[in-house]
Amino acid sequence: MTAPELLEKYEMVVGLEVHVQLSTKTKAFCPCSTQFAAPPNSNTCPVCLALPGALPVLNEKAVQLAVRTALALGCKVHEVSVFARKNYFYPDLPKGYQISQFDRPLATEGHLEIGSAPDGTPLRVGITRVHMEEDAGKSIHDRFTAATAIDLNRAGVPLVEIVSEPDMRSSAEAGAYLRTLKQVLEYAEVSDVNMEEGSLRVDANVSARLRGETKLGTKTEVKNMNSFSGVERALEVEFLRQCEVLERDERVVQQTMLWDGVRREVRPARAKEGSHDYRYFPEPDLPPLVLTTEWIETQREALPELPAARRERFSEKYRLSDYDIDVLTSDRALANYFEEVALAHGDGKTAANWVMGEVRAAINARGVSIGSLRMRPADLARLLDMIRDSLVSNAAAKTVFALMLESGEQPEAIAKAEGLLQVSDDSQLAGWLDEAIAKHASEWERLRAGERKLTGVLVGAVMKLSGGRADPKRVNQMLSERASVS
Amino acid sequence: MSAKLESAVSTAVRVLGGDVRAAEVTSAALARMDAVESGDGALNAIVWRDEDGALQQAGAVDVSIAGGEDALPLAGVPVVVKDNIATLRMPTACGSRILENYVSPFEASVVRRLRAAGAVIVGKGNMDEFAMGSSTEHSAFGPTRNPVDITRVPGGSSGGSAAAVAAGVVPIALGSETGGSVRQPASFCGIVGVKPTYGRVSRFGLVAFASSLDQVGVFGRNVQDAALALEVIAGADSNDATSSDVMVDSLRASEDDLSGMVIGKPREYFPESLAPSVREKCDRALDALRSRGAEIRDVSLPHTELAVPVYYIVAPAEASSNLARFDGVRYGMRVSKPALRDMYEATRSQGFGPEVTRRILLGTYVLSAGYYDAYYRRAQQVRALIAQDFTDVFSGGVDALFTPTTPSPAFAFGERSDPYEMYLNDIFTATANLAGIPGISVPIGRVNGLPVGGQILAPHFEETTMFKVAHALETALGEEAVR
Amino acid sequence: MAVSKDEVMHVAGLARLGVEAERVPQLVAELNSILAHMDVLQRVNVERVQAAEGVGGLGMPLRPDEGPAVALDRPLSSFAPEIRDGLLLVPRLDTHGDSDPEGEA
Ligand SMILES: [Mg+2]
Ligand SMILES: [Zn+2]
């Protein structure tokens, strides 16, 4: 059977487990810095080195961010949750156990809307649970010839694990889930969500079943993807592998598969079936985490506006098109920038056109983030005001814009210094007009005779004489006044 | 033998008053230590000794007193600390090969508090490996002998600290309790031993055996000294999430009138099998309490007999996880092998002794897939029932309980070879650890020259009550306590 | 309930305790004699009994998101068994597959 035929016959079922690093200054259970790329083992202390006698103490900020994550995903946050030890030996796991949450997680029963199906019904993915845990350290296998090197700077960094229901039916839905999730996490200001620095990691559970079947097939867990598109490719490859196994009337073996992004293939991890037995039990060094309803509600109130709410608001308040809203809200910083410009300037549509056009082009050309632009949104709004008030021409505004990007200076100052301020003073305009009429006497006569289309020639001449500074609207008015009077 | 040992209370008073310098007190303690550790009768109570550090500390105390400092409750008092409590200048080896040369790069909160109070740490006490044992026979550095009778064990696991106090090396010492490891050796050595309420004392820097049961405890030669030592080390610690901020009152009892108090005598702690000589000493102690005005009431703690089975599931389970960090990667012993798994297994099998190995296996088994519910979960449920027994009795008008500390006095080396028979030593003490309540053992007499301890148990954070009863008992018995 | 030789070997593997084959029969016997004393717990009625969970129950104290951490009196390099360029060294694990926590290591 060919791949398209298999896709016709079988349905993909996907659930995702996403680990996200919370943006705290210090680790989950000790006050060591979480700073990325510090010298090896420099962000360590008795607790995260698991020295004999050291004890964990939970970071309040990590709890706050984990609760916000859960609330942003519509979860029920439990007033009592319990930390547990997940026991296994690995050299980058200093204590020989990971502090995680097991049978009493922080939050359960959430959901995420990831778009709509072709028929318009919203696609909703259930969130099974959100729990807190600590990261392990880093094992470096290729630095020394006979040894694996261990860096414990990451050990103990706070994570939330977000486990979805097996609600996705294609790699594209999985991709949409991840992109939407990333957006929500950014909006909620809980994480930097940077896959390269490892602040977001994805494991996928995937199974195949005949279309129409309602029972779940045997799943495998796919790991080691380092981009969202890698997740999509890995799911497609693993799904087809499972379909082929089923076509041969064989059984899918429940196991962990590793994605090889270079060779674009999956292969089984070396773990033997049944060799892992984590011996979870409640962490005796930490009493249960007790949160009051009031505190949870305070966190809900403090939650920044989430993408769905913002989309709705942009539509109502600024009357933007769905396309404009998609582009502007895709990145929270871009949306914030737009909104500052729009509020200061007053006309949302113009602000949107400039931010989506000129501003995005400038960011892309420079390869920088919007946060690092020297041009402040309030200044851009002033430039738009100046266009509206005919203080600069559209053409001059583009020049001013380019200079604002360079220098970060205010538009008025730039326009003045560069002589780009529009001239609307009638006496000065009348002088240029006289000169233009003198130069283009025959066109002037024909215009007076009713050849309206020659207006452009004369206005163009004035613009040229003024070095582009004349206000073309005013020149136009003055010209038609003279033509009808004389 | 050099200068005779004085109590902690009077040492501190004399050092603060300028009658004697901390340096002199320290030198005398070091000399006594040398005396008990030399010759054929050496106790092997002290595994590490820090003469330079101790004299330096003492010198600093003398300087600050000369400078006008007068708020040092343990000024110049020499202290021995159990070898599972982290100190900066001596190894913290926990009686184990796997940590033989390991010197902790950080200090336990209790040690910091002792030093801040003017105490001088002179050495580290021998112990059963990782505190797993009731005899101090399971130390990688050899057994400790009981100063009362060197053919017998001092009890354990804090046997070194207990022996050091009993032999008169120091007036007070720190031990640690998981199932009776302070009260039982105190009873065997004829001194006072205290296990505080769980959470009363910080565990930061105490090498974990079973985290939900572990608590630093104190030894003293009398109740007042033990109370003073506990006062100094007690209190909340931001480095230990299980430490409590319940206020620490002054624990030293000033009067011995027990009128109006009800002391329970739980029948499960006086079984048929209890040695008649021990029972007799207990009866005498109960009479002494009556003589101070207390009412003695028969009570029942029906789940007592389940304490040892529960304890020997919960403690090994937690230990199997707590001891996973000894893997040869970051500190301690490593047996080098070309493959990681072989390195782990060689390091751990050569680093841990047989009792620790046995308990890690047991603990791993009771947590493993398929057995967790039958063993660990069920043990934690029964533990809740044991705790409820105490709650019921204490809420029924009983202020404290009196029991024997152990079923019998100190036994001879090698006498308890069956592991479970050894575990039964903890039968009267493990309940307090499981319930988290405080307990104290005080000497109540001797049988064939061997000390017998009586135990007083009190409700959570009622150390004041516990010390009050203990002190009244001590004064009422007087010289009888050593007869 | 009794533990078998295979279970002891499995548990020893989980705990990374290299137990020599000739010691296994004795360990099986010892563990079984200890476990026999635990059977009494199976007869206790624990219906509706909430397992003991931590001590206290007032919930856990949290710490602010700030340093400093407890400082080391001596650096890691002074007590680590093997360390180079600040990195702790262990016998080489060569494939990525080994780095899966559920792996054989
Ligand atoms: Mg996880
Ligand atoms: Zn740390």
mmCIF file of N, CA and C in Angstrom, chain A residues 18-70:
data_model
loop_
_atom_site.group_PDB
_atom_site.id
_atom_site.type_symbol
_atom_site.label_atom_id
_atom_site.label_comp_id
_atom_site.label_asym_id
_atom_site.label_seq_id
_atom_site.Cartn_x
_atom_site.Cartn_y
_atom_site.Cartn_z
ATOM 1 N N VAL A 18 4.234 18.089 26.920
ATOM 2 C CA VAL A 18 5.137 19.216 26.688
ATOM 3 C C VAL A 18 5.735 19.652 28.021
ATOM 4 N N HIS A 19 7.053 19.736 28.059
ATOM 5 C CA HIS A 19 7.749 20.260 29.243
ATOM 6 C C HIS A 19 8.158 21.692 28.954
ATOM 7 N N VAL A 20 7.800 22.593 29.830
ATOM 8 C CA VAL A 20 8.084 24.004 29.619
ATOM 9 C C VAL A 20 8.848 24.559 30.817
ATOM 10 N N GLN A 21 9.937 25.242 30.536
ATOM 11 C CA GLN A 21 10.687 25.880 31.624
ATOM 12 C C GLN A 21 10.001 27.167 32.044
ATOM 13 N N LEU A 22 9.779 27.309 33.337
ATOM 14 C CA LEU A 22 9.143 28.521 33.854
ATOM 15 C C LEU A 22 10.182 29.630 34.003
ATOM 16 N N SER A 23 9.768 30.875 33.716
ATOM 17 C CA SER A 23 10.736 31.985 33.770
ATOM 18 C C SER A 23 10.965 32.474 35.188
ATOM 19 N N THR A 24 11.714 31.728 35.945
ATOM 20 C CA THR A 24 12.089 32.195 37.278
ATOM 21 C C THR A 24 13.553 32.613 37.250
ATOM 22 N N LYS A 25 13.956 33.404 38.214
ATOM 23 C CA LYS A 25 15.365 33.782 38.310
ATOM 24 C C LYS A 25 16.179 32.637 38.919
ATOM 25 N N THR A 26 15.523 31.890 39.849
ATOM 26 C CA THR A 26 16.255 30.832 40.549
ATOM 27 C C THR A 26 15.550 29.490 40.347
ATOM 28 N N LYS A 27 16.251 28.437 40.724
ATOM 29 C CA LYS A 27 15.763 27.079 40.482
ATOM 30 C C LYS A 27 14.511 26.757 41.312
ATOM 31 N N ALA A 28 13.931 25.605 41.042
ATOM 32 C CA ALA A 28 12.669 25.230 41.701
ATOM 33 C C ALA A 28 12.850 25.010 43.195
ATOM 34 N N PHE A 29 13.942 24.355 43.582
ATOM 35 C CA PHE A 29 14.069 23.943 44.983
ATOM 36 C C PHE A 29 15.314 24.499 45.668
ATOM 37 N N CYS A 30 16.052 25.364 44.981
ATOM 38 C CA CYS A 30 17.203 26.024 45.613
ATOM 39 C C CYS A 30 17.391 27.373 44.947
ATOM 40 N N PRO A 31 18.138 28.276 45.589
ATOM 41 C CA PRO A 31 18.249 29.630 45.042
ATOM 42 C C PRO A 31 19.331 29.790 43.982
ATOM 43 N N CYS A 32 19.754 28.713 43.319
ATOM 44 C CA CYS A 32 20.748 28.849 42.252
ATOM 45 C C CYS A 32 20.124 29.528 41.041
ATOM 46 N N SER A 33 20.971 30.254 40.300
ATOM 47 C CA SER A 33 20.503 30.963 39.107
ATOM 48 C C SER A 33 20.103 29.986 38.007
ATOM 49 N N THR A 34 19.114 30.386 37.212
ATOM 50 C CA THR A 34 18.687 29.577 36.069
ATOM 51 C C THR A 34 19.278 30.109 34.769
ATOM 52 N N GLN A 35 20.212 31.007 34.878
ATOM 53 C CA GLN A 35 20.792 31.649 33.699
ATOM 54 C C GLN A 35 21.346 30.605 32.718
ATOM 55 N N PHE A 36 21.037 30.796 31.432
ATOM 56 C CA PHE A 36 21.451 29.874 30.386
ATOM 57 C C PHE A 36 22.916 30.117 30.030
ATOM 58 N N ALA A 37 23.621 29.026 29.664
ATOM 59 C CA ALA A 37 24.991 29.118 29.156
ATOM 60 C C ALA A 37 26.007 29.655 30.169
ATOM 61 N N ALA A 38 25.796 29.377 31.450
ATOM 62 C CA ALA A 38 26.808 29.719 32.451
ATOM 63 C C ALA A 38 27.914 28.656 32.397
ATOM 64 N N PRO A 39 29.102 28.954 32.943
ATOM 65 C CA PRO A 39 30.168 27.932 32.946
ATOM 66 C C PRO A 39 29.670 26.645 33.617
ATOM 67 N N PRO A 40 30.154 25.486 33.155
ATOM 68 C CA PRO A 40 29.620 24.210 33.650
ATOM 69 C C PRO A 40 29.646 24.103 35.171
ATOM 70 N N ASN A 41 28.549 23.628 35.707
ATOM 71 C CA ASN A 41 28.416 23.375 37.144
ATOM 72 C C ASN A 41 28.640 24.604 38.021
ATOM 73 N N SER A 42 28.525 25.809 37.404
ATOM 74 C CA SER A 42 28.717 27.002 38.236
ATOM 75 C C SER A 42 27.414 27.400 38.931
ATOM 76 N N ASN A 43 26.270 27.072 38.355
ATOM 77 C CA ASN A 43 24.996 27.368 39.017
ATOM 78 C C ASN A 43 24.566 26.178 39.864
ATOM 79 N N THR A 44 25.372 25.841 40.841
ATOM 80 C CA THR A 44 25.036 24.691 41.682
ATOM 81 C C THR A 44 25.281 25.016 43.147
ATOM 82 N N CYS A 45 24.626 24.235 44.013
ATOM 83 C CA CYS A 45 24.735 24.430 45.453
ATOM 84 C C CYS A 45 24.507 23.068 46.111
ATOM 85 N N PRO A 46 24.565 22.992 47.443
ATOM 86 C CA PRO A 46 24.359 21.686 48.082
ATOM 87 C C PRO A 46 23.067 20.994 47.644
ATOM 88 N N VAL A 47 22.002 21.787 47.411
ATOM 89 C CA VAL A 47 20.708 21.168 47.090
ATOM 90 C C VAL A 47 20.733 20.532 45.702
ATOM 91 N N CYS A 48 21.166 21.287 44.692
ATOM 92 C CA CYS A 48 21.069 20.735 43.335
ATOM 93 C C CYS A 48 22.252 19.838 42.995
ATOM 94 N N LEU A 49 23.284 19.814 43.855
ATOM 95 C CA LEU A 49 24.325 18.798 43.717
ATOM 96 C C LEU A 49 23.939 17.537 44.497
ATOM 97 N N ALA A 50 22.811 17.595 45.197
ATOM 98 C CA ALA A 50 22.351 16.481 46.025
ATOM 99 C C ALA A 50 23.422 16.071 47.028
ATOM 100 N N LEU A 51 24.037 17.050 47.678
ATOM 101 C CA LEU A 51 25.008 16.724 48.714
ATOM 102 C C LEU A 51 24.259 16.105 49.897
ATOM 103 N N PRO A 52 24.936 15.216 50.634
ATOM 104 C CA PRO A 52 24.277 14.592 51.785
ATOM 105 C C PRO A 52 23.804 15.661 52.780
ATOM 106 N N GLY A 53 22.532 15.593 53.156
ATOM 107 C CA GLY A 53 21.996 16.524 54.145
ATOM 108 C C GLY A 53 21.265 17.714 53.555
ATOM 109 N N ALA A 54 21.351 17.927 52.244
ATOM 110 C CA ALA A 54 20.664 19.081 51.647
ATOM 111 C C ALA A 54 19.183 18.772 51.462
ATOM 112 N N LEU A 55 18.360 19.815 51.517
ATOM 113 C CA LEU A 55 16.905 19.641 51.423
ATOM 114 C C LEU A 55 16.306 20.643 50.435
ATOM 115 N N PRO A 56 15.227 20.264 49.760
ATOM 116 C CA PRO A 56 14.576 21.170 48.814
ATOM 117 C C PRO A 56 13.627 22.145 49.506
ATOM 118 N N VAL A 57 13.573 23.382 49.005
ATOM 119 C CA VAL A 57 12.543 24.338 49.457
ATOM 120 C C VAL A 57 11.967 24.962 48.186
ATOM 121 N N LEU A 58 10.658 24.911 48.041
ATOM 122 C CA LEU A 58 10.010 25.276 46.778
ATOM 123 C C LEU A 58 9.964 26.787 46.552
ATOM 124 N N ASN A 59 10.237 27.170 45.312
ATOM 125 C CA ASN A 59 10.242 28.563 44.863
ATOM 126 C C ASN A 59 8.798 29.052 44.642
ATOM 127 N N GLU A 60 8.450 30.099 45.343
ATOM 128 C CA GLU A 60 7.087 30.654 45.264
ATOM 129 C C GLU A 60 6.722 31.106 43.841
ATOM 130 N N LYS A 61 7.697 31.706 43.161
ATOM 131 C CA LYS A 61 7.455 32.202 41.809
ATOM 132 C C LYS A 61 7.133 31.040 40.856
ATOM 133 N N ALA A 62 7.809 29.914 41.070
ATOM 134 C CA ALA A 62 7.545 28.749 40.216
ATOM 135 C C ALA A 62 6.092 28.293 40.394
ATOM 136 N N VAL A 63 5.621 28.330 41.633
ATOM 137 C CA VAL A 63 4.230 27.937 41.893
ATOM 138 C C VAL A 63 3.286 28.903 41.173
ATOM 139 N N GLN A 64 3.599 30.180 41.299
ATOM 140 C CA GLN A 64 2.758 31.209 40.687
ATOM 141 C C GLN A 64 2.679 31.023 39.165
ATOM 142 N N LEU A 65 3.839 30.789 38.546
ATOM 143 C CA LEU A 65 3.854 30.644 37.087
ATOM 144 C C LEU A 65 3.179 29.348 36.654
ATOM 145 N N ALA A 66 3.352 28.296 37.451
ATOM 146 C CA ALA A 66 2.707 27.021 37.112
ATOM 147 C C ALA A 66 1.187 27.172 37.210
ATOM 148 N N VAL A 67 0.742 27.871 38.231
ATOM 149 C CA VAL A 67 -0.699 28.074 38.394
ATOM 150 C C VAL A 67 -1.238 28.924 37.237
ATOM 151 N N ARG A 68 -0.488 29.942 36.846
ATOM 152 C CA ARG A 68 -0.931 30.768 35.714
ATOM 153 C C ARG A 68 -0.996 29.949 34.433
ATOM 154 N N THR A 69 -0.019 29.066 34.247
ATOM 155 C CA THR A 69 -0.046 28.184 33.072
ATOM 156 C C THR A 69 -1.337 27.377 33.066
ATOM 157 N N ALA A 70 -1.617 26.777 34.217
ATOM 158 C CA ALA A 70 -2.804 25.934 34.323
ATOM 159 C C ALA A 70 -4.074 26.746 34.072
#
